[in-house]
Amino acid sequence: MKRQLNFDEFLIFDGAMGTMLQSYGMKAGNLAEGYNLERAEVIAGIHSTYLNAGADVLTTNTFSANRFKLAGTGLVLADVIRTAVEIARWAAEDKLVALDIGPLGQLMEPYGTLSFEAAYEAFAEQVRVGAAAGADLILIETMSDLYEAKAAILAARENADLPIFCTMTFQEDGRTLTGADPLTMVNTLQSLGVTALGFNCSLGPKELLPLVREALKFAQVPIMVQPNAGLPQSVGEETVFQTTPAEFAAYAKQMAAAGVRILGGCCGTTPAHIQALKSMLADEKPVKTKVPRLTAASSATTTVTLGGAVKIIGERINPSGKPRLKEALRQGNLEYLLREAVDQQDHGAHILDLNVGLPEIDEKTVMVKAIQEIQGSVNLPLQIDSVNPEVIEAAARIYNGRPIINSVNGEAKSMATILPIVKKYGCLVVALTLDEQGIPKTAEERLAIAERIIKQAAEHAIPKEDIIVDCLVLTASAQQQEVQETIKAVRLVKEKLEVKTTLGVSNVSFGLPARDLLNRTFLAAALAAGLDAPIMNPLDTEMRGTVQAFNVLWNHDRDSKEFIANHSTQEDKTVAPAGPERKDLTKIVIAGLKEEAAAAVRALLKEEEGLAIVVRHLIPALDRVGNGYEKGELFLPQLIQS
């Protein structure tokens, strides 16, 4: 690089390329990238104008230069990108050149047909050419799908050694098209190792300001904002942007005062906007912010933070002791797993543990398919549970969001194998307090193993906030004297190490009668000792009630709102019915359970006419999905699955 990035000063990017090209006569629908080869002097002139306006970074004219958008145009991807970098490099003088990478223009699975690895390869192709041509950094921008952003980031990391900036585009409801909110974006992207992250396009600076402030509460890396010049307005056959350079700069100053360090412009902005921005910040310095690290897992749309209110990790998708689940896995019946996932979500789980380990199946293939199936219908983050490092890596790679890995332990081999995967994919990880000698008898020995894992994780640049310690529950039937050691170990880990904790609660009652009673009594004791996230059956209403009551008594449930909502009417059963007993076709459709929907329709056909089923059941179900989508309660995956 010609100079190092310096975030002690504001970093100013350029503004819109398309807006400027339109002033040179480019028609709507024309591919801007063709100008790199056909009218290079125009592109160079635009770059120079932005440079003279005060831009520190020039963005290459390669937003749509990918294999999908160039198909059928006669343009060769390598020529387009190489020439674009050369033009920007010539114009930049001593400033920086950012390789611009936009969306592929294809819907990724599960919304469309583009696989994660196909998207990765398309982005990798762009990265390799741009890096070889001399780009100083990579700008991945205008992403509306967190999954596509992840594919692009991994492609950038694995095919070049350049700083990575990634920005996403948000709608007026405060979410991306596929449902990510600012916290989920920040938690996922910064865990993947980007240099900076933030917002661009879609909205103007006024509309982006509250979203930016929300992101700044959680970001450990610099925040970047490139707004449009206001919301787009249709005037005749043209789209215009009406925010003036002065108004644009005034909002940018508010963003800078809140903590934004990197600013530029998107659609509708011109060199005048960048010049006004540069002038507005000429006498300012970036605000230094200190943000506490969170222990937070994310799905594509939802982030769950450990600490404060107790979070339930659903245990039901694990074949151990479950013959029906084992048979479903052998038969490749992933809808059975999806039913379990939906049921646990419906009954208050915050995170779902996912274990598909059976010796007679291809665990890696099934795990990947199960994640994709569940993430298509369920909003909860997942905990990837396997003893096979290859399974863990394959799952972490294709997971949409930020998962938890279950688990690493104190064995040297385990730490050497699992911790690099955790770091590479930005995961949280469960740390089991066992080592080559097995599970220690005393709490102090378990604490020592936890300390050793945390120290080794730090060698991989994994902060302790990304580690969730499991002090391991032994059975009261066989090791009764050690049950209290587990409780003591939880307390020690919380006091000495200040990390989050988890336990597989139901292990304590194995081999004894009245297991539910033992489980919830042990759960209460563990919660009082500092347990943050019990792995348990959320369909057990008494266990769930214990968690809800604890959250009230420990002042985590403000005004007892959740407790009142869940206990205003008494439930009849200790354990709620699981998925196979689900009968309501409307709920089935909303959950996206294809096979179960077909079976329910066949059953209804014995009692009702086909048209009546459509009118009375299917249309209301789809209406509910549509209304939920409009209200931001359901997101694109659920809409498509339904």
XYZ file of C-alpha atoms in Angstrom:
642
model
C 0.000 0.000 0.000
C 1.192 3.537 -0.714
C 0.276 4.563 2.813
C -1.138 2.849 5.853
C -4.713 3.303 6.958
C -4.903 5.848 9.750
C -8.159 5.858 11.666
C -6.930 8.638 13.927
C -7.965 10.860 11.016
C -11.183 10.758 9.030
C -10.991 8.612 5.923
C -13.023 10.099 3.077
C -14.200 7.918 0.206
C -15.438 9.257 -3.116
C -19.073 9.513 -4.212
C -21.278 7.971 -6.869
C -19.817 6.733 -10.144
C -23.138 5.991 -11.869
C -24.496 9.471 -11.161
C -21.438 11.030 -12.766
C -21.552 8.710 -15.779
C -25.168 9.660 -16.388
C -24.016 13.257 -16.693
C -21.730 12.012 -19.463
C -24.694 10.524 -21.292
C -24.822 6.962 -19.956
C -28.389 5.667 -20.233
C -30.246 3.812 -17.493
C -29.643 0.089 -17.845
C -26.248 0.482 -19.505
C -23.339 -1.300 -17.863
C -21.007 1.299 -16.385
C -18.058 -1.107 -16.383
C -17.880 -0.985 -20.177
C -16.545 2.564 -19.898
C -13.300 1.186 -18.435
C -12.400 -0.259 -21.831
C -14.284 2.049 -24.170
C -13.913 5.493 -22.549
C -11.159 5.210 -19.986
C -10.569 8.957 -20.076
C -14.088 9.566 -18.720
C -13.515 7.249 -15.754
C -10.108 8.800 -15.091
C -11.653 12.257 -15.196
C -14.333 11.314 -12.662
C -11.698 9.867 -10.342
C -9.618 13.042 -10.626
C -12.629 15.212 -9.858
C -13.304 13.266 -6.655
C -9.621 13.414 -5.757
C -9.632 17.191 -6.148
C -12.788 17.351 -4.005
C -10.867 15.807 -1.118
C -11.354 12.046 -1.374
C -8.703 9.922 0.321
C -9.900 6.736 -1.395
C -10.929 6.256 -5.024
C -13.275 3.356 -5.723
C -12.756 1.360 -8.915
C -15.502 1.257 -11.528
C -16.143 -2.460 -10.936
C -19.363 -2.564 -8.922
C -21.014 -5.003 -11.373
C -17.856 -6.665 -12.682
C -18.762 -10.232 -11.785
C -19.302 -13.331 -13.902
C -23.073 -13.157 -13.652
C -23.600 -9.517 -14.584
C -20.982 -9.586 -17.339
C -22.407 -12.742 -18.916
C -23.565 -12.053 -22.462
C -22.032 -8.570 -22.623
C -18.874 -9.570 -24.458
C -16.790 -8.028 -21.677
C -13.989 -10.105 -20.149
C -14.009 -9.893 -16.353
C -10.236 -9.845 -15.937
C -9.828 -7.070 -18.514
C -12.573 -4.954 -16.950
C -11.201 -5.198 -13.408
C -7.524 -4.894 -14.316
C -8.154 -1.800 -16.413
C -10.386 -0.258 -13.737
C -7.666 -0.628 -11.104
C -5.042 0.795 -13.458
C -7.217 3.837 -14.219
C -7.911 4.490 -10.541
C -4.254 3.961 -9.646
C -3.177 6.495 -12.274
C -5.682 9.052 -10.979
C -5.098 8.407 -7.268
C -1.539 9.746 -7.107
C -0.606 9.127 -3.441
C -4.157 8.241 -2.356
C -5.719 4.807 -1.950
C -7.539 2.649 -4.475
C -10.417 0.442 -3.325
C -11.479 -2.545 -5.408
C -15.255 -2.175 -5.558
C -17.288 -5.385 -5.251
C -21.070 -5.236 -5.388
C -23.769 -7.915 -5.138
C -23.765 -10.714 -7.688
C -27.333 -10.063 -8.770
C -28.368 -13.637 -7.946
C -30.520 -14.874 -5.067
C -28.600 -17.168 -2.761
C -29.965 -20.290 -1.139
C -32.449 -20.661 0.488
C -34.109 -17.708 -1.305
C -32.734 -18.683 -4.720
C -30.510 -21.251 -6.408
C -27.032 -19.777 -5.956
C -25.008 -21.888 -3.520
C -22.636 -20.404 -0.972
C -19.561 -21.881 -2.638
C -20.664 -20.683 -6.100
C -21.000 -17.169 -4.699
C -17.625 -17.520 -3.003
C -15.946 -18.527 -6.283
C -17.492 -15.594 -8.140
C -16.202 -13.142 -5.549
C -12.804 -14.858 -5.349
C -12.356 -14.377 -9.088
C -12.849 -10.625 -8.691
C -10.550 -10.425 -5.676
C -7.666 -12.257 -7.317
C -7.681 -10.012 -10.380
C -8.112 -6.785 -8.416
C -5.411 -7.602 -5.877
C -2.943 -8.577 -8.597
C -3.691 -5.324 -10.434
C -2.659 -3.269 -7.420
C -5.728 -2.368 -5.362
C -4.917 -1.118 -1.865
C -8.057 -2.388 -0.176
C -11.309 -4.183 -0.931
C -14.702 -2.515 -0.605
C -17.622 -4.952 -0.484
C -20.698 -2.749 -0.689
C -24.478 -2.520 -1.110
C -25.040 -5.983 0.317
C -28.651 -6.685 1.263
C -28.021 -10.325 2.219
C -25.762 -11.128 5.176
C -25.011 -14.528 3.633
C -23.726 -12.972 0.418
C -21.630 -10.550 2.451
C -20.057 -13.489 4.306
C -19.217 -15.255 1.040
C -17.574 -12.084 -0.265
C -15.595 -11.494 2.935
C -14.250 -15.050 3.006
C -13.330 -14.769 -0.671
C -11.461 -11.539 0.055
C -9.666 -12.962 3.095
C -8.645 -16.212 1.436
C -7.534 -14.798 -1.924
C -5.760 -11.560 -0.999
C -3.961 -9.909 1.885
C -5.724 -6.556 1.833
C -7.889 -4.591 4.274
C -11.579 -5.420 3.850
C -14.359 -2.857 4.196
C -17.936 -4.132 4.016
C -21.127 -2.086 3.935
C -24.730 -3.203 3.760
C -27.872 -1.498 2.548
C -30.843 -1.093 4.875
C -34.518 -0.392 4.324
C -36.622 2.222 6.095
C -37.772 -0.434 8.595
C -34.212 -0.617 9.938
C -33.370 -4.015 8.467
C -31.727 -5.355 5.341
C -33.867 -6.977 2.661
C -33.247 -10.405 4.204
C -33.952 -9.207 7.746
C -30.647 -8.390 9.455
C -30.730 -5.538 11.965
C -27.677 -3.351 12.749
C -26.590 -5.493 15.721
C -26.721 -8.697 13.674
C -24.737 -7.065 10.877
C -22.094 -5.773 13.274
C -21.835 -9.000 15.271
C -21.449 -11.140 12.160
C -19.209 -8.978 9.986
C -16.721 -7.932 12.654
C -16.392 -11.553 13.778
C -15.268 -12.381 10.221
C -12.315 -10.039 10.557
C -13.255 -7.022 8.443
C -11.223 -3.849 8.840
C -14.337 -1.668 8.811
C -18.065 -2.142 8.335
C -21.153 -0.059 7.934
C -23.883 1.294 5.695
C -24.302 2.527 2.156
C -26.971 3.234 -0.443
C -30.761 2.860 -0.151
C -31.274 5.650 2.381
C -30.144 9.217 2.817
C -28.031 10.490 5.718
C -31.061 11.559 7.754
C -32.635 8.095 7.579
C -29.332 6.306 8.216
C -28.384 8.325 11.291
C -30.382 6.288 13.880
C -29.145 3.015 12.364
C -25.575 4.260 12.510
C -25.962 5.209 16.167
C -27.302 1.735 16.912
C -24.350 0.062 15.188
C -21.866 2.238 17.053
C -23.078 0.756 20.354
C -21.593 -2.618 19.408
C -18.824 -2.096 16.844
C -15.251 -3.012 17.744
C -14.026 -1.870 14.311
C -14.439 1.514 12.572
C -17.879 2.299 11.171
C -18.161 3.474 7.566
C -21.145 5.329 6.085
C -21.796 6.219 2.440
C -25.368 7.526 2.241
C -27.324 8.422 -0.842
C -28.003 12.097 -1.434
C -31.372 11.637 0.246
C -34.201 9.281 -0.623
C -34.686 8.769 -4.378
C -37.534 10.762 -5.942
C -39.155 10.122 -9.319
C -39.386 13.228 -11.478
C -40.843 12.320 -14.837
C -38.785 9.407 -16.109
C -35.767 10.293 -14.004
C -34.705 9.350 -10.486
C -33.315 12.330 -8.619
C -31.749 12.860 -5.203
C -32.524 16.135 -3.512
C -30.174 16.384 -0.527
C -27.838 19.305 -1.139
C -24.102 19.104 -0.461
C -24.518 21.358 2.594
C -27.316 19.212 4.045
C -25.336 16.064 3.290
C -22.275 17.399 5.087
C -24.299 18.542 8.103
C -25.654 15.034 8.675
C -22.198 13.582 8.111
C -20.887 15.832 10.877
C -23.513 14.395 13.232
C -22.367 10.900 12.296
C -18.757 11.861 12.911
C -19.678 13.289 16.303
C -21.339 9.970 17.155
C -18.159 8.049 16.314
C -18.109 7.359 12.555
C -14.578 7.526 11.140
C -15.081 6.679 7.459
C -17.438 8.675 5.257
C -18.276 9.002 1.590
C -21.224 9.095 -0.753
C -23.408 6.730 -2.737
C -26.219 7.263 -5.266
C -26.864 10.870 -6.189
C -23.718 12.229 -4.571
C -21.235 14.244 -6.595
C -17.813 15.807 -6.056
C -19.665 18.780 -4.560
C -21.052 16.519 -1.806
C -17.591 15.106 -1.079
C -16.038 18.575 -1.049
C -18.682 19.810 1.405
C -18.097 16.733 3.565
C -14.332 17.237 3.551
C -14.687 20.910 4.440
C -17.157 20.202 7.237
C -14.701 17.805 8.896
C -11.533 19.781 8.173
C -11.078 20.918 11.772
C -12.550 17.813 13.406
C -10.935 14.670 14.782
C -12.590 11.254 15.000
C -14.290 10.557 18.302
C -12.684 7.685 20.170
C -15.301 5.310 21.479
C -14.922 2.361 23.833
C -17.486 -0.350 23.339
C -17.729 -3.395 25.635
C -17.356 -6.750 23.920
C -20.473 -8.887 23.784
C -20.822 -12.642 23.970
C -23.370 -12.810 21.181
C -24.509 -15.398 18.637
C -26.451 -14.487 15.510
C -28.684 -16.068 12.920
C -29.315 -14.209 9.666
C -31.840 -11.955 11.404
C -31.529 -12.308 15.178
C -28.754 -11.798 17.713
C -28.825 -13.348 21.182
C -26.496 -11.847 23.778
C -25.467 -13.883 26.816
C -25.460 -12.048 30.127
C -28.319 -10.541 32.074
C -31.474 -12.531 31.405
C -30.870 -16.278 31.207
C -30.936 -17.668 27.667
C -32.238 -21.176 26.924
C -30.294 -23.389 24.519
C -32.670 -26.010 23.147
C -31.301 -29.554 23.476
C -33.812 -31.587 21.467
C -31.950 -31.943 18.148
C -29.531 -34.569 19.382
C -29.919 -38.264 18.487
C -28.598 -39.511 21.834
C -31.421 -41.499 23.423
C -33.916 -40.475 20.717
C -34.778 -43.425 18.446
C -37.226 -41.417 16.292
C -34.634 -38.744 15.607
C -32.037 -41.409 14.814
C -34.377 -42.989 12.301
C -35.148 -39.618 10.741
C -31.429 -38.979 10.293
C -30.878 -42.397 8.739
C -33.695 -41.737 6.276
C -32.551 -38.202 5.493
C -35.812 -36.813 6.892
C -34.675 -33.284 7.698
C -38.239 -32.094 8.134
C -38.308 -34.008 11.424
C -35.365 -31.872 12.576
C -37.115 -28.755 11.327
C -40.223 -29.634 13.358
C -38.077 -29.960 16.457
C -36.451 -26.610 15.707
C -39.780 -24.859 15.168
C -41.262 -26.387 18.332
C -38.333 -25.248 20.440
C -38.513 -21.750 18.981
C -42.252 -21.659 19.694
C -41.620 -22.704 23.311
C -39.091 -20.067 24.258
C -35.665 -21.328 23.205
C -33.186 -18.572 22.392
C -30.512 -20.738 20.732
C -30.738 -24.255 19.277
C -28.092 -26.929 19.749
C -27.727 -28.990 16.564
C -26.186 -32.461 16.772
C -26.622 -34.988 13.957
C -23.839 -37.362 14.954
C -24.594 -40.957 13.992
C -21.840 -43.372 12.903
C -23.862 -44.754 9.986
C -24.538 -41.423 8.219
C -22.404 -38.838 6.428
C -22.406 -36.389 9.326
C -20.799 -33.520 7.411
C -23.305 -33.622 4.560
C -26.270 -33.989 6.908
C -25.059 -31.197 9.198
C -24.711 -28.760 6.295
C -28.151 -29.650 4.931
C -29.724 -29.460 8.390
C -28.319 -25.982 8.990
C -29.631 -24.753 5.653
C -33.045 -26.310 6.253
C -33.409 -24.904 9.757
C -32.074 -21.466 8.865
C -34.658 -21.264 6.096
C -37.522 -21.302 8.616
C -36.216 -20.535 12.111
C -34.756 -17.206 13.257
C -32.739 -18.501 16.222
C -28.931 -18.771 16.279
C -27.553 -22.313 16.192
C -24.976 -24.122 18.303
C -23.045 -26.530 16.075
C -22.499 -29.668 18.145
C -19.994 -32.233 16.856
C -16.800 -34.019 17.860
C -15.587 -34.064 14.239
C -13.456 -31.031 13.248
C -14.287 -31.499 9.555
C -17.993 -31.325 10.352
C -17.465 -28.252 12.514
C -15.523 -26.405 9.812
C -17.977 -27.262 7.039
C -20.859 -26.103 9.221
C -19.168 -22.899 10.362
C -18.348 -22.012 6.773
C -21.867 -22.239 5.360
C -23.666 -20.943 8.457
C -25.515 -17.665 7.922
C -24.658 -15.427 10.880
C -22.396 -16.110 13.864
C -22.747 -19.585 15.398
C -21.572 -21.207 18.602
C -19.230 -24.185 18.243
C -19.802 -27.014 20.710
C -17.040 -27.652 21.606
C -13.346 -27.399 22.448
C -11.782 -28.953 25.547
C -8.522 -28.783 27.451
C -6.785 -31.520 25.475
C -3.872 -30.127 23.471
C -5.134 -31.828 20.302
C -8.615 -30.373 20.697
C -7.342 -26.830 21.187
C -4.914 -27.112 18.283
C -7.683 -28.332 15.985
C -10.786 -26.405 17.034
C -9.486 -22.964 17.994
C -8.191 -22.133 14.477
C -11.661 -22.915 13.089
C -13.267 -20.704 15.722
C -10.951 -17.840 14.783
C -11.255 -18.286 11.020
C -15.041 -18.118 11.006
C -15.507 -15.769 13.955
C -17.527 -18.190 16.071
C -18.268 -18.388 19.755
C -17.095 -21.635 21.333
C -18.146 -23.809 24.259
C -15.124 -24.784 26.366
C -15.487 -28.108 28.192
C -13.541 -28.436 31.439
C -11.948 -31.787 30.678
C -8.529 -32.750 29.363
C -6.356 -35.797 28.698
C -7.032 -37.016 32.247
C -10.798 -36.790 31.846
C -13.232 -34.715 33.911
C -11.632 -33.497 37.145
C -13.384 -34.233 40.409
C -12.927 -30.789 41.932
C -14.183 -27.368 40.937
C -10.695 -25.900 41.253
C -9.287 -28.347 38.714
C -12.075 -27.540 36.273
C -11.380 -23.839 36.745
C -7.726 -24.476 35.891
C -8.692 -26.172 32.622
C -10.986 -23.281 31.716
C -8.109 -20.868 32.385
C -5.836 -22.941 30.157
C -8.325 -22.913 27.283
C -8.846 -19.154 27.591
C -5.081 -18.582 27.589
C -4.614 -20.781 24.530
C -7.509 -19.049 22.770
C -5.797 -15.709 23.327
C -2.828 -17.075 21.373
C -5.234 -17.318 18.423
C -6.526 -13.765 19.055
C -9.812 -15.131 20.400
C -11.030 -12.905 23.258
C -12.479 -14.481 26.368
C -15.861 -12.949 25.524
C -16.075 -15.479 22.672
C -15.751 -18.401 25.100
C -18.633 -20.026 26.990
C -17.398 -22.380 29.702
C -19.181 -25.675 30.361
C -18.168 -27.019 33.780
C -19.810 -30.358 32.906
C -22.730 -31.975 34.686
C -22.198 -35.491 36.035
C -24.995 -37.871 36.960
C -26.264 -37.772 40.524
C -26.961 -41.498 40.252
C -23.284 -42.404 39.782
C -21.297 -39.379 40.991
C -23.550 -37.757 43.556
C -20.761 -36.094 45.494
C -19.578 -34.255 42.369
C -22.888 -32.543 41.588
C -22.002 -29.807 44.053
C -18.554 -29.505 42.465
C -20.209 -28.529 39.194
C -22.220 -25.816 40.949
C -19.072 -24.617 42.706
C -17.140 -24.635 39.420
C -19.754 -22.423 37.763
C -19.440 -19.939 40.608
C -15.634 -19.944 40.422
C -15.580 -19.483 36.649
C -17.922 -16.513 36.914
C -15.954 -14.917 39.757
C -12.391 -15.621 38.611
C -12.616 -15.600 34.817
C -15.637 -13.369 34.173
C -16.856 -15.399 31.207
C -20.254 -16.776 30.279
C -21.290 -20.302 31.275
C -23.428 -23.150 30.005
C -24.396 -26.623 31.275
C -26.225 -29.637 29.886
C -28.711 -29.660 32.744
C -30.567 -32.923 32.134
C -27.410 -35.035 32.496
C -27.755 -34.725 36.269
C -30.854 -36.924 36.469
C -29.815 -39.792 34.197
C -30.681 -43.160 35.722
C -32.995 -41.779 38.407
C -36.788 -41.506 38.696
C -38.626 -38.162 38.666
C -36.034 -36.726 36.301
C -38.018 -33.542 35.707
C -37.949 -32.737 39.420
C -34.202 -33.296 39.694
C -33.525 -31.315 36.525
C -35.392 -28.196 37.566
C -33.998 -28.283 41.112
C -30.458 -28.550 39.798
C -31.236 -25.829 37.250
C -32.315 -23.428 39.998
C -29.105 -24.077 41.941
C -26.948 -23.586 38.848
C -28.710 -20.358 37.913
C -28.075 -18.980 41.384
C -24.387 -19.852 40.964
C -24.158 -17.851 37.733
C -25.270 -20.126 34.886
C -25.977 -17.971 31.812
C -27.291 -20.429 29.230
C -28.672 -23.823 30.272
C -28.859 -26.471 27.566
C -32.304 -27.915 28.269
C -35.669 -28.950 26.902
C -37.699 -25.767 26.329
C -40.872 -27.839 25.908
C -40.671 -28.704 29.609
C -42.910 -25.976 31.008
C -41.617 -26.380 34.569
C -37.993 -26.002 33.472
C -38.886 -23.046 31.314
C -40.883 -21.574 34.171
C -37.879 -21.877 36.475
C -35.832 -19.783 34.056
C -38.608 -17.216 33.713
C -39.061 -16.979 37.479
C -35.310 -16.592 37.984
C -35.241 -13.722 35.486
C -37.922 -11.961 37.533
C -36.291 -12.539 40.913
C -32.825 -11.534 39.691
C -34.222 -8.350 38.113
C -33.555 -9.388 34.509
C -37.206 -9.345 33.412
C -38.111 -5.658 33.689
C -41.546 -5.186 35.256
C -41.994 -8.988 34.997
C -43.366 -8.497 31.478
C -42.178 -11.819 30.055
C -43.235 -13.719 33.155
C -46.730 -12.225 33.090
C -47.068 -12.879 29.367
C -46.171 -16.534 29.853
C -48.041 -17.242 33.088
C -51.255 -15.249 32.867
C -52.948 -18.574 32.024
C -51.798 -21.852 33.520
C -50.518 -24.508 31.121
C -51.959 -27.968 31.590
C -48.990 -30.166 30.722
C -45.543 -30.343 32.259
C -44.085 -31.069 28.839
C -45.751 -29.536 25.794
C -46.454 -31.792 22.798
C -43.591 -32.022 20.331
C -43.720 -31.595 16.571
C -45.454 -34.803 15.415
C -48.664 -33.795 17.232
C -48.910 -30.485 15.375
C -52.310 -30.277 13.624
C -53.003 -26.646 12.741
C -52.426 -26.244 8.990
C -52.037 -22.493 9.365
C -49.157 -22.939 11.829
C -47.623 -25.625 9.631
C -47.573 -23.327 6.595
C -46.112 -20.448 8.590
C -43.379 -22.786 9.866
C -42.567 -23.872 6.301
C -43.043 -27.595 7.016
C -43.622 -28.906 3.492
C -44.201 -32.607 4.152
C -46.348 -31.951 7.193
C -48.421 -29.432 5.222
C -49.065 -32.026 2.530
C -50.092 -34.604 5.132
C -52.391 -32.119 6.860
C -54.073 -31.229 3.565
C -54.629 -34.910 2.783
C -56.250 -35.342 6.194
C -58.453 -32.282 5.701
C -59.575 -33.527 2.287
C -61.434 -36.293 4.086
C -63.601 -33.642 5.755
C -63.550 -30.570 3.470
C -63.546 -29.682 -0.217
C -60.275 -28.537 -1.751
C -61.490 -24.983 -2.330
C -62.668 -24.751 1.274
C -59.204 -25.771 2.488
C -57.638 -23.061 0.341
C -60.074 -20.399 1.570
C -60.269 -21.406 5.246
C -56.683 -22.490 5.880
C -54.101 -21.687 3.211
C -55.090 -18.122 2.345
C -55.318 -17.053 6.025
C -51.921 -18.645 6.641
C -50.325 -16.754 3.770
C -52.062 -13.557 4.882
C -50.536 -13.978 8.344
C -47.109 -14.503 6.825
C -47.511 -11.411 4.653
C -48.677 -9.308 7.580
C -45.818 -10.587 9.718
C -43.348 -9.689 6.977
C -44.760 -6.165 6.671
C -44.538 -5.683 10.448
C -40.958 -6.964 10.608
C -41.952 -10.014 12.669
C -41.152 -12.468 9.860
C -38.412 -12.162 7.277
C -37.650 -13.164 3.703
C -36.700 -16.799 4.494
C -40.056 -17.453 6.208
C -41.912 -15.626 3.438
C -40.328 -17.812 0.764
C -40.629 -21.054 2.737
C -44.331 -20.417 3.342
